[in-house]
PDB file of C-alpha atoms in Angstrom:
ATOM      1  CA  LYS A  20       0.000   0.000   0.000  1.00 68.00           C
ATOM      2  CA  ALA A  21       1.382   3.393  -0.939  1.00 81.00           C
ATOM      3  CA  GLY A  22       2.010   5.754   1.948  1.00 92.00           C
ATOM      4  CA  VAL A  23       0.919   9.336   2.420  1.00 96.00           C
ATOM      5  CA  THR A  24       2.338  11.547  -0.295  1.00 96.00           C
ATOM      6  CA  GLN A  25       2.793  15.293  -0.206  1.00 97.00           C
ATOM      7  CA  THR A  26       3.569  17.645  -3.051  1.00 97.00           C
ATOM      8  CA  PRO A  27       5.627  19.604  -3.564  1.00 97.00           C
ATOM      9  CA  ARG A  28       8.404  18.522  -1.216  1.00 96.00           C
ATOM     10  CA  TYR A  29      10.090  21.922  -1.255  1.00 96.00           C
ATOM     11  CA  LEU A  30       8.719  25.355  -1.964  1.00 96.00           C
ATOM     12  CA  ILE A  31      10.148  28.865  -1.894  1.00 97.00           C
ATOM     13  CA  LYS A  32       7.813  31.857  -1.859  1.00 97.00           C
ATOM     14  CA  THR A  33       8.051  35.537  -1.066  1.00 97.00           C
ATOM     15  CA  ARG A  34       6.110  37.505   1.502  1.00 97.00           C
ATOM     16  CA  GLY A  35       2.598  38.371   0.443  1.00 97.00           C
ATOM     17  CA  GLN A  36       2.225  35.476  -1.969  1.00 97.00           C
ATOM     18  CA  GLN A  37      -0.105  32.566  -1.434  1.00 97.00           C
ATOM     19  CA  VAL A  38       0.685  28.872  -1.565  1.00 98.00           C
ATOM     20  CA  THR A  39      -1.201  25.603  -1.951  1.00 98.00           C
ATOM     21  CA  LEU A  40       0.101  22.326  -0.595  1.00 98.00           C
ATOM     22  CA  SER A  41      -1.304  18.941  -1.513  1.00 98.00           C
ATOM     23  CA  CYS A  42      -1.678  15.694   0.406  1.00 98.00           C
ATOM     24  CA  SER A  43      -2.771  12.311  -0.909  1.00 98.00           C
ATOM     25  CA  PRO A  44      -3.758   9.949   1.912  1.00 96.00           C
ATOM     26  CA  ILE A  45      -3.320   6.218   2.083  1.00 94.00           C
ATOM     27  CA  SER A  46      -5.954   4.451   0.014  1.00 94.00           C
ATOM     28  CA  GLY A  47      -9.112   3.972   2.068  1.00 91.00           C
ATOM     29  CA  HIS A  48      -8.277   6.656   4.605  1.00 92.00           C
ATOM     30  CA  ARG A  49     -10.930   9.334   4.970  1.00 92.00           C
ATOM     31  CA  SER A  50      -9.310  11.574   7.566  1.00 91.00           C
ATOM     32  CA  VAL A  51      -6.538  13.997   6.713  1.00 94.00           C
ATOM     33  CA  SER A  52      -4.854  16.229   9.280  1.00 94.00           C
ATOM     34  CA  TRP A  53      -2.343  18.999   8.775  1.00 96.00           C
ATOM     35  CA  TYR A  54       0.425  20.081  11.135  1.00 96.00           C
ATOM     36  CA  GLN A  55       2.981  22.863  11.084  1.00 97.00           C
ATOM     37  CA  GLN A  56       6.454  22.100  12.419  1.00 95.00           C
ATOM     38  CA  THR A  57       8.874  24.900  13.301  1.00 95.00           C
ATOM     39  CA  PRO A  58      11.977  24.945  15.514  1.00 91.00           C
ATOM     40  CA  GLY A  59      10.416  27.490  17.846  1.00 90.00           C
ATOM     41  CA  GLN A  60       6.822  26.313  18.180  1.00 92.00           C
ATOM     42  CA  GLY A  61       7.312  22.635  17.504  1.00 93.00           C
ATOM     43  CA  LEU A  62       4.472  20.642  15.990  1.00 94.00           C
ATOM     44  CA  GLN A  63       1.140  22.401  15.930  1.00 95.00           C
ATOM     45  CA  PHE A  64      -2.190  21.087  14.712  1.00 93.00           C
ATOM     46  CA  LEU A  65      -3.744  23.097  11.890  1.00 95.00           C
ATOM     47  CA  PHE A  66      -6.947  21.269  10.947  1.00 91.00           C
ATOM     48  CA  GLU A  67      -8.495  17.914  10.219  1.00 92.00           C
ATOM     49  CA  TYR A  68     -10.812  16.947   7.412  1.00 93.00           C
ATOM     50  CA  PHE A  69     -13.053  13.915   7.290  1.00 91.00           C
ATOM     51  CA  SER A  70     -15.289  13.101   4.343  1.00 91.00           C
ATOM     52  CA  GLU A  71     -14.846  16.583   2.869  1.00 94.00           C
ATOM     53  CA  THR A  72     -15.820  18.324   6.129  1.00 93.00           C
ATOM     54  CA  GLN A  73     -13.557  20.115   8.554  1.00 92.00           C
ATOM     55  CA  ARG A  74     -13.829  18.167  11.790  1.00 87.00           C
ATOM     56  CA  ASN A  75     -11.287  19.937  13.984  1.00 86.00           C
ATOM     57  CA  LYS A  76      -9.397  23.184  13.773  1.00 89.00           C
ATOM     58  CA  GLY A  77      -6.316  24.429  15.561  1.00 89.00           C
ATOM     59  CA  ASN A  78      -5.488  27.939  16.655  1.00 91.00           C
ATOM     60  CA  PHE A  79      -4.223  29.461  13.424  1.00 95.00           C
ATOM     61  CA  PRO A  80      -5.301  32.670  11.667  1.00 95.00           C
ATOM     62  CA  GLY A  81      -7.803  32.637   8.842  1.00 95.00           C
ATOM     63  CA  ARG A  82      -4.974  32.909   6.312  1.00 97.00           C
ATOM     64  CA  PHE A  83      -4.627  29.163   6.748  1.00 97.00           C
ATOM     65  CA  SER A  84      -7.377  27.198   5.090  1.00 97.00           C
ATOM     66  CA  GLY A  85      -7.924  23.758   3.720  1.00 97.00           C
ATOM     67  CA  ARG A  86     -10.265  21.516   1.888  1.00 97.00           C
ATOM     68  CA  GLN A  87     -10.781  17.887   1.116  1.00 97.00           C
ATOM     69  CA  PHE A  88     -12.007  16.354  -2.092  1.00 97.00           C
ATOM     70  CA  SER A  89     -14.303  13.400  -2.633  1.00 96.00           C
ATOM     71  CA  ASN A  90     -11.294  11.123  -3.191  1.00 95.00           C
ATOM     72  CA  SER A  91      -9.980  12.189   0.260  1.00 95.00           C
ATOM     73  CA  ARG A  92      -7.073  14.145  -1.182  1.00 97.00           C
ATOM     74  CA  SER A  93      -6.575  17.348   0.716  1.00 98.00           C
ATOM     75  CA  GLU A  94      -5.090  20.736   0.040  1.00 98.00           C
ATOM     76  CA  MET A  95      -4.105  23.469   2.397  1.00 98.00           C
ATOM     77  CA  ASN A  96      -3.734  27.068   1.388  1.00 98.00           C
ATOM     78  CA  VAL A  97      -1.855  29.882   3.047  1.00 97.00           C
ATOM     79  CA  SER A  98      -2.596  33.375   1.798  1.00 95.00           C
ATOM     80  CA  THR A  99      -0.567  36.527   2.297  1.00 96.00           C
ATOM     81  CA  LEU A 100       2.520  34.635   3.371  1.00 97.00           C
ATOM     82  CA  GLU A 101       4.614  35.918   6.264  1.00 97.00           C
ATOM     83  CA  LEU A 102       8.197  35.094   7.151  1.00 97.00           C
ATOM     84  CA  GLY A 103       6.925  33.175  10.173  1.00 96.00           C
ATOM     85  CA  ASP A 104       5.056  30.763   7.934  1.00 97.00           C
ATOM     86  CA  SER A 105       8.346  29.150   6.964  1.00 97.00           C
ATOM     87  CA  ALA A 106       8.000  25.620   8.276  1.00 97.00           C
ATOM     88  CA  LEU A 107       7.699  21.959   7.524  1.00 96.00           C
ATOM     89  CA  TYR A 108       4.052  21.184   6.841  1.00 97.00           C
ATOM     90  CA  LEU A 109       3.098  17.634   7.647  1.00 96.00           C
ATOM     91  CA  CYS A 110       0.029  15.803   6.526  1.00 96.00           C
ATOM     92  CA  ALA A 111      -1.304  12.697   8.247  1.00 94.00           C
ATOM     93  CA  SER A 112      -4.051  10.334   7.219  1.00 92.00           C
ATOM     94  CA  SER A 113      -6.113   7.753   9.040  1.00 89.00           C
ATOM     95  CA  LEU A 114      -9.320   5.787   8.652  1.00 86.00           C
ATOM     96  CA  GLY A 115     -10.940   8.338  10.930  1.00 79.00           C
ATOM     97  CA  LEU A 116     -13.726   6.057  12.066  1.00 74.00           C
ATOM     98  CA  ALA A 117     -12.955   4.781  15.552  1.00 69.00           C
ATOM     99  CA  ALA A 118     -10.524   6.423  17.927  1.00 62.00           C
ATOM    100  CA  ASP A 119      -9.819   3.134  19.680  1.00 66.00           C
ATOM    101  CA  THR A 120      -8.173   1.646  16.644  1.00 69.00           C
ATOM    102  CA  ASP A 121      -7.308   4.650  14.533  1.00 78.00           C
ATOM    103  CA  THR A 122      -3.690   5.468  13.786  1.00 82.00           C
ATOM    104  CA  GLN A 123      -2.329   8.464  11.954  1.00 87.00           C
ATOM    105  CA  TYR A 124       0.264   7.904   9.252  1.00 91.00           C
ATOM    106  CA  PHE A 125       2.400  10.863   8.322  1.00 94.00           C
ATOM    107  CA  GLY A 126       3.711  12.006   4.986  1.00 95.00           C
ATOM    108  CA  PRO A 127       7.262  13.249   4.376  1.00 94.00           C
ATOM    109  CA  GLY A 128       6.207  16.883   4.593  1.00 95.00           C
ATOM    110  CA  THR A 129       6.499  19.989   2.461  1.00 97.00           C
ATOM    111  CA  ARG A 130       9.298  22.370   3.382  1.00 96.00           C
ATOM    112  CA  LEU A 131       8.050  25.924   2.814  1.00 98.00           C
ATOM    113  CA  THR A 132      10.508  28.791   2.875  1.00 97.00           C
ATOM    114  CA  VAL A 133       9.182  32.340   2.809  1.00 97.00           C
ATOM    115  CA  LEU A 134      11.667  35.027   1.751  1.00 96.00           C
TER     116      LEU A 134
ATOM    117  CA  ALA B 222      -5.893  23.771  27.828  1.00 77.00           C
ATOM    118  CA  GLN B 223      -4.302  20.433  27.166  1.00 84.00           C
ATOM    119  CA  THR B 224      -0.518  20.401  27.144  1.00 91.00           C
ATOM    120  CA  VAL B 225       2.261  17.890  26.660  1.00 96.00           C
ATOM    121  CA  THR B 226       5.679  18.414  28.217  1.00 97.00           C
ATOM    122  CA  GLN B 227       8.910  16.642  27.411  1.00 97.00           C
ATOM    123  CA  SER B 228      11.541  17.845  29.856  1.00 95.00           C
ATOM    124  CA  GLN B 229      14.575  16.255  28.168  1.00 96.00           C
ATOM    125  CA  PRO B 230      15.546  18.143  25.005  1.00 96.00           C
ATOM    126  CA  GLU B 231      18.439  15.792  24.292  1.00 97.00           C
ATOM    127  CA  MET B 232      19.573  12.393  25.471  1.00 97.00           C
ATOM    128  CA  SER B 233      22.200   9.903  24.462  1.00 97.00           C
ATOM    129  CA  VAL B 234      22.614   6.210  25.081  1.00 97.00           C
ATOM    130  CA  GLN B 235      25.149   3.561  24.229  1.00 98.00           C
ATOM    131  CA  GLU B 236      24.165   0.917  21.749  1.00 97.00           C
ATOM    132  CA  ALA B 237      22.495  -2.116  23.394  1.00 97.00           C
ATOM    133  CA  GLU B 238      21.673  -0.181  26.563  1.00 97.00           C
ATOM    134  CA  THR B 239      18.272   0.950  27.831  1.00 98.00           C
ATOM    135  CA  VAL B 240      17.003   4.521  27.849  1.00 98.00           C
ATOM    136  CA  THR B 241      13.831   6.120  29.175  1.00 98.00           C
ATOM    137  CA  LEU B 242      12.256   9.252  27.713  1.00 98.00           C
ATOM    138  CA  SER B 243       9.900  11.262  29.901  1.00 98.00           C
ATOM    139  CA  CYS B 244       6.579  12.860  29.086  1.00 98.00           C
ATOM    140  CA  THR B 245       3.940  14.519  31.221  1.00 98.00           C
ATOM    141  CA  TYR B 246       0.626  15.897  30.100  1.00 96.00           C
ATOM    142  CA  ASP B 247      -2.198  17.939  31.458  1.00 94.00           C
ATOM    143  CA  THR B 248      -5.860  17.348  30.742  1.00 90.00           C
ATOM    144  CA  SER B 249      -9.206  17.298  32.472  1.00 88.00           C
ATOM    145  CA  GLU B 250     -10.489  14.617  30.114  1.00 86.00           C
ATOM    146  CA  ASN B 251     -10.939  11.062  31.296  1.00 85.00           C
ATOM    147  CA  ASN B 252     -10.912   9.371  27.910  1.00 84.00           C
ATOM    148  CA  TYR B 253      -7.859  10.064  25.784  1.00 89.00           C
ATOM    149  CA  TYR B 254      -4.995   8.516  23.871  1.00 90.00           C
ATOM    150  CA  LEU B 255      -1.259   8.901  24.175  1.00 93.00           C
ATOM    151  CA  PHE B 256       1.389   8.231  21.579  1.00 94.00           C
ATOM    152  CA  TRP B 257       5.099   8.206  21.006  1.00 97.00           C
ATOM    153  CA  TYR B 258       6.201   9.158  17.531  1.00 96.00           C
ATOM    154  CA  LYS B 259       9.692   8.904  16.096  1.00 96.00           C
ATOM    155  CA  GLN B 260      11.046  11.325  13.520  1.00 95.00           C
ATOM    156  CA  PRO B 261      14.383  10.174  12.071  1.00 92.00           C
ATOM    157  CA  PRO B 262      16.652  12.583  10.245  1.00 86.00           C
ATOM    158  CA  SER B 263      14.795  11.695   6.992  1.00 74.00           C
ATOM    159  CA  ARG B 264      11.784  13.507   8.553  1.00 74.00           C
ATOM    160  CA  GLN B 265       9.103  10.835   8.095  1.00 87.00           C
ATOM    161  CA  MET B 266       7.140  10.683  11.348  1.00 92.00           C
ATOM    162  CA  ILE B 267       6.545   7.100  12.470  1.00 92.00           C
ATOM    163  CA  LEU B 268       4.246   5.828  15.208  1.00 93.00           C
ATOM    164  CA  VAL B 269       6.215   3.926  17.845  1.00 96.00           C
ATOM    165  CA  ILE B 270       3.565   3.028  20.378  1.00 95.00           C
ATOM    166  CA  ARG B 271       0.110   4.066  21.595  1.00 92.00           C
ATOM    167  CA  GLN B 272      -1.734   3.819  24.881  1.00 93.00           C
ATOM    168  CA  GLU B 273      -5.437   4.130  25.575  1.00 89.00           C
ATOM    169  CA  ALA B 274      -6.112   5.925  28.858  1.00 90.00           C
ATOM    170  CA  TYR B 275      -8.793   3.436  29.885  1.00 88.00           C
ATOM    171  CA  LYS B 276      -6.328   0.547  29.695  1.00 88.00           C
ATOM    172  CA  GLN B 277      -4.350  -0.044  32.847  1.00 86.00           C
ATOM    173  CA  GLN B 278      -1.889  -2.366  31.167  1.00 92.00           C
ATOM    174  CA  ASN B 279       1.169  -0.643  29.767  1.00 95.00           C
ATOM    175  CA  ALA B 280       1.593  -0.946  26.013  1.00 94.00           C
ATOM    176  CA  THR B 281       4.555  -2.825  24.578  1.00 95.00           C
ATOM    177  CA  GLU B 282       5.880  -3.063  21.033  1.00 94.00           C
ATOM    178  CA  ASN B 283       8.978  -5.224  20.729  1.00 96.00           C
ATOM    179  CA  ARG B 284      11.840  -3.221  22.292  1.00 97.00           C
ATOM    180  CA  PHE B 285       9.577  -0.282  23.106  1.00 98.00           C
ATOM    181  CA  SER B 286       7.397  -0.096  26.181  1.00 97.00           C
ATOM    182  CA  VAL B 287       5.660   2.624  28.129  1.00 97.00           C
ATOM    183  CA  ASN B 288       5.106   3.380  31.782  1.00 97.00           C
ATOM    184  CA  PHE B 289       1.672   4.978  31.932  1.00 96.00           C
ATOM    185  CA  GLN B 290       0.804   6.579  35.256  1.00 96.00           C
ATOM    186  CA  LYS B 291      -2.668   8.071  34.812  1.00 94.00           C
ATOM    187  CA  ALA B 292      -2.945   9.707  38.220  1.00 94.00           C
ATOM    188  CA  ALA B 293       0.432  11.355  37.806  1.00 95.00           C
ATOM    189  CA  LYS B 294      -0.321  12.166  34.134  1.00 96.00           C
ATOM    190  CA  SER B 295       2.979  10.631  33.145  1.00 97.00           C
ATOM    191  CA  PHE B 296       3.763   8.632  30.023  1.00 97.00           C
ATOM    192  CA  SER B 297       7.395   7.579  29.643  1.00 98.00           C
ATOM    193  CA  LEU B 298       8.928   5.540  26.845  1.00 98.00           C
ATOM    194  CA  LYS B 299      11.521   2.868  27.506  1.00 98.00           C
ATOM    195  CA  ILE B 300      13.723   1.668  24.681  1.00 98.00           C
ATOM    196  CA  SER B 301      15.542  -1.564  25.421  1.00 98.00           C
ATOM    197  CA  ASP B 302      18.604  -2.859  23.567  1.00 97.00           C
ATOM    198  CA  SER B 303      19.059   0.497  21.824  1.00 98.00           C
ATOM    199  CA  GLN B 304      20.095   0.354  18.191  1.00 97.00           C
ATOM    200  CA  LEU B 305      21.799   2.921  15.969  1.00 96.00           C
ATOM    201  CA  GLY B 306      18.577   3.152  13.969  1.00 94.00           C
ATOM    202  CA  ASP B 307      16.782   4.441  17.052  1.00 96.00           C
ATOM    203  CA  THR B 308      18.598   7.762  16.644  1.00 96.00           C
ATOM    204  CA  ALA B 309      15.807  10.278  16.052  1.00 97.00           C
ATOM    205  CA  MET B 310      13.586  12.929  17.550  1.00 97.00           C
ATOM    206  CA  TYR B 311      10.925  11.385  19.748  1.00 98.00           C
ATOM    207  CA  PHE B 312       7.643  13.149  20.253  1.00 97.00           C
ATOM    208  CA  CYS B 313       5.053  12.435  22.880  1.00 97.00           C
ATOM    209  CA  ALA B 314       1.519  13.212  21.698  1.00 94.00           C
ATOM    210  CA  PHE B 315      -1.974  13.368  23.151  1.00 91.00           C
ATOM    211  CA  THR B 316      -5.491  13.430  21.819  1.00 88.00           C
ATOM    212  CA  SER B 317      -8.878  13.208  23.461  1.00 82.00           C
ATOM    213  CA  ASN B 318     -11.754  11.300  21.990  1.00 61.00           C
ATOM    214  CA  TYR B 319     -13.847  13.988  20.378  1.00 57.00           C
ATOM    215  CA  GLY B 320     -16.338  12.341  18.050  1.00 53.00           C
ATOM    216  CA  GLY B 321     -14.084   9.389  17.490  1.00 54.00           C
ATOM    217  CA  SER B 322     -11.443  11.543  15.906  1.00 60.00           C
ATOM    218  CA  GLN B 323      -7.773  11.248  16.625  1.00 62.00           C
ATOM    219  CA  GLY B 324      -6.885  13.801  14.034  1.00 67.00           C
ATOM    220  CA  ASN B 325      -5.920  16.591  16.394  1.00 83.00           C
ATOM    221  CA  LEU B 326      -2.744  15.505  18.103  1.00 89.00           C
ATOM    222  CA  ILE B 327      -1.065  17.760  20.645  1.00 91.00           C
ATOM    223  CA  PHE B 328       2.675  17.227  20.602  1.00 94.00           C
ATOM    224  CA  GLY B 329       5.438  17.834  23.085  1.00 96.00           C
ATOM    225  CA  LYS B 330       8.576  19.682  22.001  1.00 96.00           C
ATOM    226  CA  GLY B 331      10.445  16.447  21.450  1.00 96.00           C
ATOM    227  CA  THR B 332      13.531  14.680  22.763  1.00 97.00           C
ATOM    228  CA  LYS B 333      16.505  14.241  20.480  1.00 97.00           C
ATOM    229  CA  LEU B 334      17.916  10.780  21.130  1.00 97.00           C
ATOM    230  CA  SER B 335      21.367   9.816  19.941  1.00 97.00           C
ATOM    231  CA  VAL B 336      22.457   6.205  20.080  1.00 97.00           C
ATOM    232  CA  LYS B 337      26.239   5.919  20.202  1.00 97.00           C
ATOM    233  CA  PRO B 338      28.185   2.893  18.959  1.00 95.00           C
TER     234      PRO B 338
END
């Protein structure tokens, strides 16, 4: 079974631009979560999507948004980029059905650099 | 607010020895899940072990085991017979059971473990 894939792997943008990151979950997984990883703040939860609906949301400004498609692929968008948005963005997928047995599998991440 | 604290930023251990990584958390929830994730230098986050709060028995996965102390809100990871491939960042994570979802993990800051030959 193919793992979680994220594209692109590396991205360089300038302040004020917007960016879209993509995540393809493991086949059969309906939940996709996004996390931001920085040296200063560590790993922080952005949002989770399940069956095309946002199920949970972290404490990030409205510039961060996401969506999920009917095939469970997910995209996250960051508008009006700031220097502080430079980070590794991780995507994780899971079946999303039962917490007792659910396990999140992480992708390799997208390294975003904002200049 | 729920928090996860890892008090050891860095640790090292000799190959074949045993090491314990500490984690404490704070929550008012009674039903929750705890995890240890490993992030090797290649950056792919891998689940090491999980523990359901309602289970009194400590979880074990091969060389990895946990010491779960619910009253003390402590969740430490013991790695036995350490191997060079265990060198990685280790993250303790928590989630509560909202609507069956585990998709909102709260992570600690991590412990960088180096296994020395």
